């Protein structure tokens, strides 16, 4: 019965579903039956483990809704034994070519030559005792390759799934090799408890329907791309789609690609929905959609939030599909159980007993260019509590909002001001074009530029808005904030010592702007002053109503008691990196640090960032779902999360699943560091990096700010000097390496794109 796993019990450590206790709220669904849509796990949890492996099926059952359907892509061995495996040729997702290197063949499949290793050429004994599985999607963990055997249908049935779905992709091919899948299914349907059978072959379904006419098995026609030809009718699938009445004569439902329902244009944006679901439902046909995967780009409308995609299909005002076929069934389960029907829910106020603050990073900078009016408006619309301005200074001392003083990052400066290229070692390694070398009138001629952190790997951000919006002065930002319903603002002050040597007083400029906007007397909105420099924070002691936030840019593994005591003398909160909260080995989480607890013990609030929705930014334990990361930090009682996608956080906190006191049938559970790692073979992991440093007093206490001097406004190029802050030096060191949570996965994806 294939290879067994001595550590299978460890799967229990990975449970993310809760047992049923209290009745969940009754929801109205626009499915054909009125019941919630089905979650159909393609090959189990194939987004993490090799598809159709025993562990993938087990993990899917333990981490998804109780009614989750296991999807088995049926293949037959030469001795007519059934097993589950996606793809007709086995060499795409197994190591069969290494075991049987000379047994590859070329066969005609639907009129075309296919070359590879086929199950029809091997006995069940050969396959089950010699062939192991591999992950064939490069963005997914490869550490399980070669450790798991193939799964017989009997193995999957032995897991006692609530429902079983058998897919038959190439019935005629097996019949050509004297293997009759119709007979196999009809003889096993009752024994296996088969609930659904799908196939793209009309003739197969019609014949099977005769054999199963007395059973309750539902037959589903699987549609392929519209231009492809169905082998038995010789019609294109697009033509068959126009005659759903004829489909209803032999099938109870259809399984279609997502784009049959929500088309996508050539620029990868959604088009209006088709009438397919409504038309099918009017005929009594159920509609199931496939090609759902958190780590495969779909379109820009979802902004890399996989939950948003599921909701588009199950929670729009016009219709709901009857089920989704997915590689990540826990995300689909969360969309159904937690997120659907919550758009009108109020966002609970932040607090110790409710949720952390949602703090932006340059506004909703995952949607629009950071620091622009559009990014801030979107952030407010998306439910941000605190919107931020990273203050940069122009040559004529105008403070404005932009992420970096190097304005080649975030604007089109590189195309207009090449003569201004300079090197400022106090600011960054490498050359740039710096805001303090341009007047505000010159900066206003630039366009914002939206460039995502993973654009080189093909994950662009909202190209339609690449150069949209306008940069805002700090005064404009404050005026906008005052008129909005946010609960506060964060003003980020950087590079004060260096700017002082250039004759620019950023601290005075920010103080004046806040006073002019009456924020020194503000009671409705909280003001947070953030800096990596303790002296900058000390300069705002004169504003007792402001909250001072020390930014600790480097990854730390711990914080000494003395360093925490020093921070508490001049700050009310700390902003730390994700790697300072949870340690990682490659792209697997290892353990939580105690940094959050130590800061809390000193009465310091803790903000964690930077969160991004792109799956490449997530460790494998977060299951390619940015919401799981949000849940994880929330469960640690952090006081705020810093994100470029505030809508994703607000979406979660509006849901009933954000209330841990509710005993729901299913909820989104935090990641459990070390659980996935314990299932791997340590020898296949990358070498472990040394521990991150411990925060010491010398890392957080900076010298007094130098006096602002009239240093001139020429091209900036000067050697490093003692005015550079200690905290800043640490942050630069951190930026030169990859965050532990990202490094392994980013390297893997970069390799796959070459």
XYZ file of C-alpha atoms in Angstrom:
754
model
C 0.000 0.000 0.000
C 2.937 2.342 -0.601
C 5.496 3.978 1.656
C 4.437 4.701 5.240
C 5.547 7.551 7.469
C 6.716 6.872 10.995
C 6.159 10.479 12.034
C 2.640 10.797 10.717
C 1.388 11.595 14.215
C 3.172 14.939 13.916
C 0.434 16.030 11.598
C -1.643 16.577 14.724
C 0.620 19.478 15.613
C -0.497 21.209 12.455
C -4.224 21.361 13.143
C -5.674 24.684 12.084
C -9.368 23.845 12.388
C -11.441 24.054 15.532
C -13.963 21.450 16.684
C -17.620 22.272 16.393
C -19.211 23.543 19.571
C -21.525 26.521 19.269
C -23.817 26.919 16.305
C -22.318 29.106 13.598
C -24.433 31.986 12.289
C -26.793 30.849 9.546
C -25.784 32.373 6.210
C -27.698 32.616 2.962
C -25.807 31.284 -0.010
C -26.518 31.699 -3.712
C -25.413 28.173 -4.525
C -27.856 25.890 -6.311
C -28.735 24.061 -3.091
C -28.474 27.059 -0.775
C -25.745 25.280 1.186
C -22.210 26.678 1.610
C -19.888 26.066 -1.349
C -17.746 22.938 -1.204
C -14.012 23.036 -0.647
C -12.428 20.466 -2.954
C -8.800 19.674 -2.138
C -6.920 18.903 -5.362
C -4.558 16.073 -4.530
C -4.977 17.009 -0.863
C -2.981 20.013 0.346
C -0.923 20.102 -2.860
C 0.120 23.712 -2.281
C 2.493 22.460 0.395
C 3.167 18.741 -0.051
C 3.606 16.716 -3.251
C 0.141 16.340 -4.702
C -1.791 13.153 -3.986
C 0.604 12.121 -1.233
C -0.760 10.608 1.953
C 0.484 13.580 3.949
C -1.138 16.044 1.534
C -4.524 14.347 1.923
C -4.147 14.082 5.713
C -3.145 17.714 6.054
C -6.097 18.829 3.931
C -8.557 17.000 6.160
C -7.049 18.373 9.362
C -6.813 21.991 8.205
C -10.016 22.530 6.264
C -13.748 22.649 6.793
C -15.272 19.407 8.089
C -17.135 18.855 4.793
C -14.006 19.188 2.628
C -13.944 16.911 -0.420
C -10.774 15.002 -1.336
C -10.034 15.113 -5.063
C -8.314 12.075 -6.591
C -7.087 12.200 -10.195
C -7.503 8.518 -11.014
C -4.848 6.519 -12.844
C -4.611 2.766 -13.390
C -1.547 0.529 -13.299
C -1.023 -2.234 -15.831
C -2.665 -4.697 -13.413
C -5.775 -2.498 -13.058
C -5.039 -1.064 -9.605
C -6.247 2.513 -9.051
C -4.134 5.266 -7.563
C -4.296 9.053 -7.337
C -1.917 11.212 -9.345
C -2.252 14.417 -11.322
C -0.801 14.382 -14.859
C -0.882 11.476 -17.278
C 2.902 11.273 -17.481
C 4.417 10.398 -14.121
C 7.841 11.940 -14.598
C 6.441 15.461 -14.061
C 5.723 14.838 -10.401
C 7.630 11.690 -9.383
C 11.186 10.316 -9.494
C 10.145 7.438 -11.748
C 12.693 8.403 -14.417
C 15.516 7.763 -11.935
C 14.122 4.379 -10.926
C 13.175 3.141 -14.409
C 15.368 5.237 -16.721
C 14.763 3.144 -19.839
C 11.016 2.699 -19.600
C 9.841 5.945 -21.143
C 7.419 5.677 -24.060
C 5.629 7.803 -26.642
C 1.874 7.333 -27.058
C -0.924 9.030 -28.934
C -3.179 10.892 -26.505
C -6.227 12.548 -28.043
C -4.455 12.491 -31.389
C -1.185 14.030 -30.201
C 2.132 12.415 -29.263
C 2.942 12.417 -25.539
C 6.331 11.272 -24.297
C 7.187 10.175 -20.771
C 6.588 7.478 -18.193
C 3.010 6.162 -18.090
C 1.256 4.179 -15.387
C -0.043 1.669 -17.946
C 3.522 0.355 -18.359
C 4.051 -0.504 -14.691
C 2.461 -2.840 -12.178
C 1.027 -1.511 -8.967
C 3.854 -3.198 -7.064
C 6.465 -1.389 -9.156
C 4.783 1.952 -8.653
C 3.889 1.736 -5.006
C 7.165 0.318 -3.709
C 9.690 2.089 -5.916
C 8.358 5.455 -7.040
C 8.381 8.523 -4.802
C 6.768 11.895 -5.294
C 8.171 15.365 -5.885
C 6.740 18.865 -5.809
C 6.464 20.152 -9.378
C 5.724 23.810 -8.590
C 8.991 25.600 -7.912
C 7.552 28.119 -5.446
C 6.579 25.274 -3.103
C 8.745 23.297 -0.668
C 11.067 20.799 -2.308
C 12.226 19.348 1.010
C 9.591 16.612 0.877
C 10.741 15.356 -2.532
C 11.548 11.670 -2.582
C 10.177 11.022 0.914
C 6.599 10.005 0.103
C 5.181 7.186 -1.954
C 2.190 7.178 -4.282
C -1.314 6.833 -2.848
C -3.696 4.079 -3.837
C -7.346 5.033 -3.991
C -7.725 2.591 -1.107
C -5.281 4.702 0.932
C -7.343 7.844 0.392
C -10.559 6.012 1.242
C -8.847 4.768 4.411
C -8.611 8.367 5.633
C -12.419 8.371 5.754
C -12.932 11.665 3.940
C -16.380 13.256 4.286
C -16.691 13.112 0.496
C -14.578 11.669 -2.318
C -14.260 13.129 -5.819
C -12.761 10.986 -8.594
C -11.525 12.782 -11.679
C -10.890 10.816 -14.881
C -8.948 12.907 -17.346
C -7.979 10.308 -19.972
C -10.545 7.486 -19.973
C -10.067 6.731 -23.675
C -6.291 6.457 -23.279
C -6.658 3.767 -20.636
C -9.282 1.986 -22.719
C -6.820 1.948 -25.615
C -4.496 0.052 -23.276
C -7.224 -2.425 -22.318
C -7.887 -0.801 -18.945
C -11.552 0.082 -18.448
C -12.003 2.908 -15.946
C -15.785 2.753 -16.344
C -15.787 -0.798 -15.034
C -13.295 0.078 -12.304
C -15.419 2.939 -10.959
C -18.753 1.173 -11.272
C -17.379 -1.809 -9.357
C -15.802 0.331 -6.610
C -18.301 3.189 -6.268
C -20.170 1.729 -3.304
C -17.086 0.279 -1.600
C -15.160 3.551 -1.848
C -18.130 5.802 -1.134
C -17.551 7.876 -4.255
C -19.631 11.068 -4.292
C -18.493 12.773 -7.491
C -16.945 11.670 -10.774
C -15.714 14.284 -13.227
C -14.239 13.968 -16.684
C -13.693 16.126 -19.760
C -14.942 13.220 -21.933
C -18.675 13.327 -22.674
C -18.828 9.751 -23.943
C -17.226 8.406 -20.785
C -19.701 10.205 -18.531
C -22.691 9.044 -20.574
C -21.559 5.414 -20.427
C -20.711 5.635 -16.738
C -24.089 7.200 -16.028
C -25.798 4.079 -17.331
C -23.744 1.893 -14.991
C -24.327 4.174 -11.985
C -27.973 5.057 -12.624
C -29.069 3.491 -9.329
C -26.382 5.232 -7.266
C -26.156 8.728 -5.786
C -22.867 9.503 -7.509
C -22.919 12.937 -9.135
C -21.405 13.147 -12.635
C -19.643 16.389 -13.532
C -18.440 17.476 -16.981
C -15.011 19.062 -16.701
C -14.462 21.822 -19.242
C -10.988 22.462 -20.624
C -9.888 25.591 -22.500
C -12.655 26.723 -24.817
C -10.746 26.115 -28.059
C -9.814 22.508 -27.231
C -11.801 19.668 -28.782
C -13.779 17.206 -26.692
C -12.709 13.770 -28.039
C -16.068 11.975 -28.222
C -18.288 14.707 -29.696
C -15.510 16.401 -31.706
C -16.901 19.749 -30.570
C -14.920 22.487 -28.885
C -15.595 23.017 -25.207
C -16.671 26.539 -26.102
C -19.400 25.099 -28.325
C -20.539 22.641 -25.648
C -20.741 25.530 -23.184
C -23.420 27.126 -25.369
C -25.621 24.036 -25.064
C -25.836 23.387 -21.332
C -29.252 21.792 -21.800
C -27.588 18.818 -23.453
C -25.046 18.633 -20.612
C -27.895 18.412 -18.117
C -29.073 15.182 -19.792
C -26.049 13.250 -18.525
C -24.434 15.366 -15.774
C -25.522 17.090 -12.576
C -22.827 19.725 -12.712
C -19.942 21.308 -14.561
C -16.330 21.959 -13.492
C -14.906 24.977 -15.306
C -11.741 27.109 -15.284
C -12.091 30.318 -13.263
C -11.951 32.467 -16.384
C -15.177 30.918 -17.694
C -16.878 32.828 -14.866
C -14.693 35.896 -14.332
C -12.737 36.580 -17.554
C -9.390 38.350 -17.390
C -8.155 40.728 -20.094
C -4.707 40.796 -21.682
C -3.489 43.226 -19.004
C -4.483 40.771 -16.249
C -7.452 42.679 -14.894
C -10.905 41.233 -14.267
C -13.683 41.746 -16.779
C -17.408 41.633 -15.958
C -18.679 38.213 -14.942
C -20.324 35.963 -17.502
C -23.833 34.582 -17.045
C -22.526 31.011 -16.816
C -23.339 30.377 -13.155
C -26.835 31.837 -13.402
C -27.587 30.013 -16.656
C -26.341 26.704 -15.263
C -28.280 27.128 -12.026
C -31.448 27.904 -14.000
C -31.041 24.485 -15.640
C -30.375 22.753 -12.325
C -26.652 22.310 -12.998
C -24.150 22.834 -10.197
C -21.055 24.885 -11.065
C -17.600 24.158 -9.686
C -14.562 26.309 -10.511
C -10.934 25.217 -10.669
C -7.364 26.546 -10.951
C -7.293 28.131 -7.485
C -3.841 28.390 -5.889
C -2.476 31.005 -3.463
C 0.964 30.995 -5.068
C 0.025 31.311 -8.735
C -0.650 34.817 -10.037
C -4.216 35.315 -11.220
C -4.869 39.014 -11.797
C -4.125 42.381 -10.229
C -7.615 43.003 -8.848
C -6.979 40.721 -5.874
C -3.717 42.468 -4.876
C -2.174 39.089 -3.972
C -4.807 38.380 -1.335
C -5.997 34.837 -2.168
C -9.034 35.214 0.079
C -10.275 38.059 -2.110
C -10.312 35.719 -5.093
C -12.443 33.090 -3.377
C -14.861 35.788 -2.202
C -15.205 37.002 -5.780
C -16.661 33.599 -6.674
C -18.737 32.859 -3.577
C -19.748 36.190 -2.067
C -20.685 38.599 -4.816
C -24.167 40.058 -5.073
C -25.226 38.005 -8.107
C -24.198 34.383 -7.633
C -22.045 31.809 -5.873
C -20.322 28.816 -7.372
C -21.147 25.506 -5.736
C -17.538 24.639 -4.959
C -13.905 25.499 -5.595
C -11.109 23.108 -6.534
C -7.968 24.363 -4.816
C -4.396 23.530 -3.889
C -4.811 25.444 -0.592
C -8.060 24.199 0.974
C -7.511 25.997 4.284
C -7.666 29.381 2.530
C -10.879 28.430 0.750
C -12.281 27.156 4.045
C -11.485 30.465 5.737
C -13.126 32.435 2.951
C -16.325 30.420 3.367
C -16.401 30.084 7.163
C -14.875 33.389 8.217
C -14.890 36.053 5.530
C -18.010 35.633 3.412
C -20.942 37.912 4.215
C -18.834 40.219 6.397
C -18.384 43.239 4.107
C -20.897 45.241 6.095
C -19.486 44.272 9.471
C -18.047 47.146 11.497
C -14.338 47.064 12.194
C -13.993 46.616 15.971
C -11.885 49.291 17.660
C -8.270 48.361 18.368
C -7.315 47.439 21.905
C -5.818 44.783 24.143
C -9.032 42.776 24.128
C -9.932 43.239 20.468
C -7.204 43.633 17.879
C -3.930 45.400 17.037
C -3.710 48.703 15.215
C -3.570 48.572 11.419
C -0.664 50.873 10.570
C 0.166 51.664 6.965
C 3.540 51.845 5.292
C 3.383 54.847 2.949
C -0.372 54.418 2.789
C -1.843 51.505 0.867
C 1.417 51.235 -1.033
C 0.595 47.758 -2.319
C -2.162 49.298 -4.447
C -0.907 52.774 -5.372
C 2.529 54.418 -5.353
C 3.564 54.985 -1.750
C 3.322 58.439 -0.223
C 0.749 59.653 -2.741
C -2.719 61.052 -2.220
C -4.206 57.924 -3.812
C -2.320 55.594 -1.478
C -3.573 57.481 1.580
C -7.158 57.667 0.360
C -7.112 53.954 -0.356
C -5.692 53.245 3.098
C -8.502 55.168 4.776
C -11.084 53.429 2.600
C -9.523 50.058 3.416
C -9.845 50.532 7.173
C -6.388 51.635 8.327
C -6.228 52.993 11.873
C -2.923 54.842 11.518
C -1.673 56.333 8.270
C 1.992 57.216 8.033
C 4.270 59.731 6.390
C 7.954 58.910 5.986
C 9.289 62.424 5.894
C 11.891 63.412 3.322
C 13.295 66.897 2.842
C 13.781 68.896 -0.338
C 16.763 71.159 -0.952
C 14.668 74.141 0.050
C 13.570 72.392 3.274
C 10.046 71.374 2.285
C 9.050 68.185 4.151
C 7.101 65.679 2.062
C 6.087 62.010 2.196
C 8.135 59.324 0.423
C 9.677 56.074 1.590
C 13.309 56.902 0.820
C 15.481 60.004 0.473
C 16.768 58.323 -2.693
C 13.917 59.381 -4.938
C 14.835 56.909 -7.668
C 12.905 54.579 -5.342
C 9.307 55.616 -5.743
C 9.487 58.271 -8.466
C 10.620 58.706 -12.053
C 13.657 60.747 -10.998
C 16.082 58.427 -12.792
C 14.618 59.501 -16.140
C 14.805 63.234 -15.468
C 17.659 64.117 -13.108
C 20.591 61.895 -13.999
C 22.965 64.800 -13.462
C 21.981 64.748 -9.797
C 23.289 61.222 -9.142
C 25.433 61.238 -6.006
C 26.811 58.961 -3.320
C 25.899 59.582 0.303
C 27.419 56.913 2.486
C 25.573 58.180 5.542
C 22.284 57.405 3.847
C 22.835 54.215 1.849
C 25.319 52.038 0.076
C 25.488 52.919 -3.599
C 24.558 56.008 -5.510
C 21.157 57.625 -5.890
C 19.322 60.842 -6.559
C 18.501 62.441 -3.245
C 15.577 64.643 -2.310
C 17.809 67.163 -0.519
C 19.580 67.888 -3.828
C 16.343 68.943 -5.550
C 13.967 71.790 -4.818
C 10.341 71.003 -4.088
C 9.337 72.571 -7.416
C 11.706 70.145 -9.155
C 10.358 67.199 -7.192
C 6.824 68.172 -8.171
C 7.706 67.584 -11.832
C 8.247 63.880 -11.091
C 5.683 61.148 -11.352
C 5.273 58.590 -8.580
C 6.419 55.099 -9.496
C 4.871 51.920 -8.125
C 7.455 49.145 -8.088
C 6.764 46.039 -6.034
C 9.513 44.214 -4.131
C 9.046 41.092 -6.260
C 8.605 42.683 -9.681
C 11.756 40.965 -10.919
C 10.074 37.624 -10.202
C 6.970 38.611 -12.155
C 4.798 39.793 -9.253
C 4.077 43.369 -10.260
C 1.768 45.650 -8.348
C -1.234 47.253 -10.061
C 0.476 48.330 -13.316
C -2.539 50.426 -14.284
C -1.678 52.755 -11.393
C 2.107 52.621 -11.821
C 2.506 56.407 -12.152
C -0.779 57.531 -10.590
C -1.336 60.036 -7.826
C 0.708 62.943 -6.592
C 3.274 63.309 -3.853
C 2.109 65.101 -0.730
C 3.886 67.623 1.423
C 3.753 66.906 5.126
C 1.340 69.834 5.491
C -0.985 68.307 2.880
C -0.755 64.926 4.568
C -1.683 66.396 7.933
C -4.614 68.305 6.454
C -5.868 65.133 4.769
C -5.466 63.135 7.979
C -7.399 65.718 9.989
C -10.317 65.466 7.588
C -10.368 61.650 7.608
C -11.741 59.167 10.115
C -8.411 57.540 11.010
C -7.608 57.210 14.678
C -4.080 58.523 14.298
C -1.013 59.352 12.254
C 2.588 58.164 12.317
C 5.345 60.526 11.260
C 8.621 58.787 10.492
C 11.780 60.881 10.834
C 15.046 59.586 9.410
C 18.586 60.815 8.744
C 18.304 63.854 11.030
C 22.051 63.981 11.872
C 23.113 64.010 8.232
C 20.466 66.505 7.164
C 21.677 68.851 9.907
C 25.103 68.931 8.235
C 23.332 70.011 5.041
C 21.638 72.886 6.794
C 18.269 71.151 6.949
C 16.493 70.760 10.289
C 14.019 67.932 9.782
C 13.000 67.809 13.455
C 12.109 71.508 13.487
C 10.320 71.193 10.141
C 8.158 68.325 11.403
C 7.461 70.054 14.727
C 6.380 73.224 12.959
C 4.109 71.348 10.572
C 2.419 69.506 13.434
C 1.905 72.743 15.385
C 0.572 74.554 12.307
C -1.932 71.723 11.821
C -2.868 71.986 15.548
C -1.802 68.417 16.194
C -0.110 69.578 19.383
C -3.624 70.209 20.702
C -5.298 67.256 18.965
C -7.399 64.952 21.139
C -9.327 62.907 18.546
C -6.316 61.471 16.725
C -3.177 59.939 18.226
C 0.190 61.244 16.977
C 3.026 58.724 16.741
C 6.561 59.993 16.146
C 8.805 57.202 14.856
C 12.551 57.212 14.415
C 15.553 54.938 14.605
C 17.346 57.722 16.496
C 16.805 58.101 20.249
C 17.858 61.757 20.090
C 15.101 62.504 17.574
C 12.535 60.935 19.866
C 13.936 62.884 22.793
C 13.392 66.111 20.863
C 9.633 65.466 20.970
C 9.456 65.329 24.776
C 7.943 68.799 24.579
C 4.797 67.246 23.103
C 3.473 65.129 25.986
C 0.480 63.940 23.982
C 2.639 62.358 21.273
C 3.623 58.701 21.393
C 7.283 58.033 20.538
C 8.191 54.879 18.638
C 11.738 53.540 18.387
C 12.310 51.734 15.113
C 14.635 48.739 15.503
C 15.477 47.986 11.908
C 17.759 45.005 12.406
C 16.607 41.497 13.212
C 17.223 40.644 16.856
C 16.852 37.323 18.622
C 16.473 38.795 22.101
C 16.681 42.036 24.037
C 18.781 42.510 27.120
C 17.083 43.868 30.214
C 19.322 46.943 30.154
C 18.455 47.746 26.518
C 14.728 47.504 27.204
C 15.102 49.758 30.240
C 16.972 52.310 28.121
C 14.289 52.261 25.420
C 11.586 52.846 28.026
C 13.329 56.067 29.084
C 12.709 57.829 25.759
C 10.074 55.779 23.890
C 6.550 54.540 24.415
C 6.668 51.833 21.756
C 9.004 49.899 19.486
C 8.598 48.920 15.867
C 10.375 45.650 15.107
C 10.843 43.399 12.110
C 8.994 40.136 11.576
C 12.259 38.246 12.007
C 12.547 39.643 15.510
C 9.236 37.991 16.403
C 9.714 34.573 14.846
C 12.964 32.920 13.832
C 13.243 30.953 10.622
C 15.396 28.346 8.937
C 15.253 28.957 5.229
C 11.557 29.543 4.627
C 10.352 27.440 7.568
C 9.464 29.013 10.902
C 11.462 27.645 13.841
C 10.337 29.380 17.021
C 8.972 32.574 18.468
C 11.356 34.905 20.266
C 10.502 36.516 23.601
C 11.106 40.053 22.333
C 7.411 40.957 22.346
C 6.971 39.764 25.926
C 10.062 41.624 27.144
C 8.925 44.882 25.574
C 5.448 44.473 26.993
C 6.899 43.824 30.433
C 8.484 47.287 30.238
C 5.107 48.791 29.264
C 6.272 49.345 25.689
C 3.803 48.827 22.852
C 5.073 46.608 20.038
C 4.427 47.131 16.329
C 5.512 44.464 13.834
C 6.272 44.877 10.140
C 6.624 44.953 7.305
C 3.715 42.870 6.027
C 3.175 42.350 2.315
C 0.558 40.196 0.618
C 2.814 38.598 -2.008
C 3.275 34.904 -1.250
C 7.031 35.257 -1.791
C 7.120 37.363 1.359
C 5.735 34.519 3.470
C 7.347 31.560 5.199
C 5.860 28.198 4.235
C 4.151 27.889 7.629
C 1.874 30.771 6.645
C 0.494 28.575 3.834
C 0.957 31.280 1.183
C -1.819 33.213 2.904
C -1.020 36.704 4.251
C -4.001 36.438 6.568
C -2.377 33.576 8.486
C 0.583 35.857 9.198
C -1.778 38.547 10.495
C -3.513 35.998 12.720
C -0.158 34.781 14.037
C 1.032 38.213 15.167
C -2.396 39.037 16.522
C -2.300 35.881 18.642
C 0.973 37.131 20.176
C -0.863 40.252 21.355
C 1.234 42.710 19.372
C -0.163 46.216 19.533
C 0.046 47.016 15.840
C 0.906 45.538 12.471
C 2.610 47.625 9.807
C 1.394 46.706 6.348
C 1.328 47.832 2.745
C -2.062 46.135 2.299
C -4.342 47.402 5.092
C -7.432 45.951 3.378
C -6.252 42.396 4.067
C -5.894 43.068 7.775
C -9.226 44.879 8.008
C -10.916 42.026 6.138
C -9.760 39.589 8.803
C -10.594 41.777 11.799
C -14.139 42.321 10.489
C -14.708 38.579 10.478
C -16.083 36.560 13.408
C -12.936 34.417 13.275
C -10.857 37.318 14.618
C -12.563 36.868 17.969
C -10.664 34.009 19.615
C -13.326 33.729 22.312
C -15.875 32.428 19.813
C -16.052 28.663 19.549
C -16.679 28.312 15.825
C -16.867 25.241 13.628
C -13.826 26.487 11.750
C -11.462 29.379 12.280
C -8.130 30.664 10.982
C -5.428 29.490 13.339
C -1.964 31.030 13.807
C 1.108 29.341 12.406
C 2.887 26.951 14.759
C 6.655 27.416 14.287
C 8.609 24.192 14.107
C 5.676 21.990 13.127
C 6.374 21.816 9.398
C 10.096 21.794 9.993
C 9.731 18.676 12.141
C 8.343 16.795 9.138
C 11.408 17.458 6.991
C 14.708 15.673 6.650
C 17.271 18.075 8.181
C 19.891 16.993 5.644
C 17.971 18.573 2.767
C 17.581 21.972 4.446
C 19.940 24.859 3.681
C 22.634 25.505 6.307
C 21.210 27.274 9.330
C 22.306 30.877 9.747
C 23.821 32.001 13.015
C 21.519 33.550 15.615
C 20.569 37.182 15.204
C 22.220 39.557 17.682
C 20.783 40.448 21.070
C 19.682 44.050 21.483
C 22.056 45.908 23.805
C 21.987 49.471 25.225
C 24.649 50.605 22.780
C 22.279 49.714 19.924
C 19.524 52.050 21.055
C 21.153 55.099 22.633
C 22.364 57.688 20.127
C 24.427 60.851 20.578
C 22.719 64.265 20.731
C 21.641 65.703 17.399
C 24.209 68.056 15.860
C 23.338 71.678 15.330
C 21.859 72.538 11.955
C 24.592 74.194 9.917
C 24.592 76.047 6.628
C 26.462 73.290 4.853
C 25.362 74.335 1.388
C 23.140 72.556 -1.073
C 25.611 71.189 -3.591
C 25.907 67.600 -4.784
C 26.127 65.343 -1.780
C 29.233 63.236 -1.522
C 30.934 63.094 1.825
C 32.613 60.434 3.942
C 30.888 58.835 6.893
C 31.241 60.728 10.155
C 30.366 60.310 13.801
C 26.989 61.994 13.363
C 25.543 58.786 11.890
C 23.313 57.188 14.480
C 24.029 53.791 15.958
C 20.504 52.591 15.293
C 20.810 53.734 11.683
C 24.021 51.819 11.227
C 22.314 48.694 12.491
C 19.410 49.195 10.112
C 21.734 49.568 7.102
C 23.444 46.351 8.080
C 20.115 44.603 8.248
C 18.997 45.859 4.837
C 22.060 44.393 3.159
C 20.831 40.869 3.866
C 17.539 39.116 3.300
C 15.004 38.760 6.080
C 15.067 35.175 7.342
C 11.390 34.777 6.612
C 11.896 35.639 2.944
C 15.348 34.469 1.945
C 14.748 30.829 1.144
C 11.535 31.358 -0.777
C 12.734 34.407 -2.687
C 15.870 32.610 -3.807
C 13.816 29.645 -4.919
C 11.449 31.807 -6.971
C 14.277 33.816 -8.463
C 15.892 30.615 -9.632
C 12.652 29.423 -11.188
C 12.273 32.629 -13.186
C 15.618 32.257 -14.914
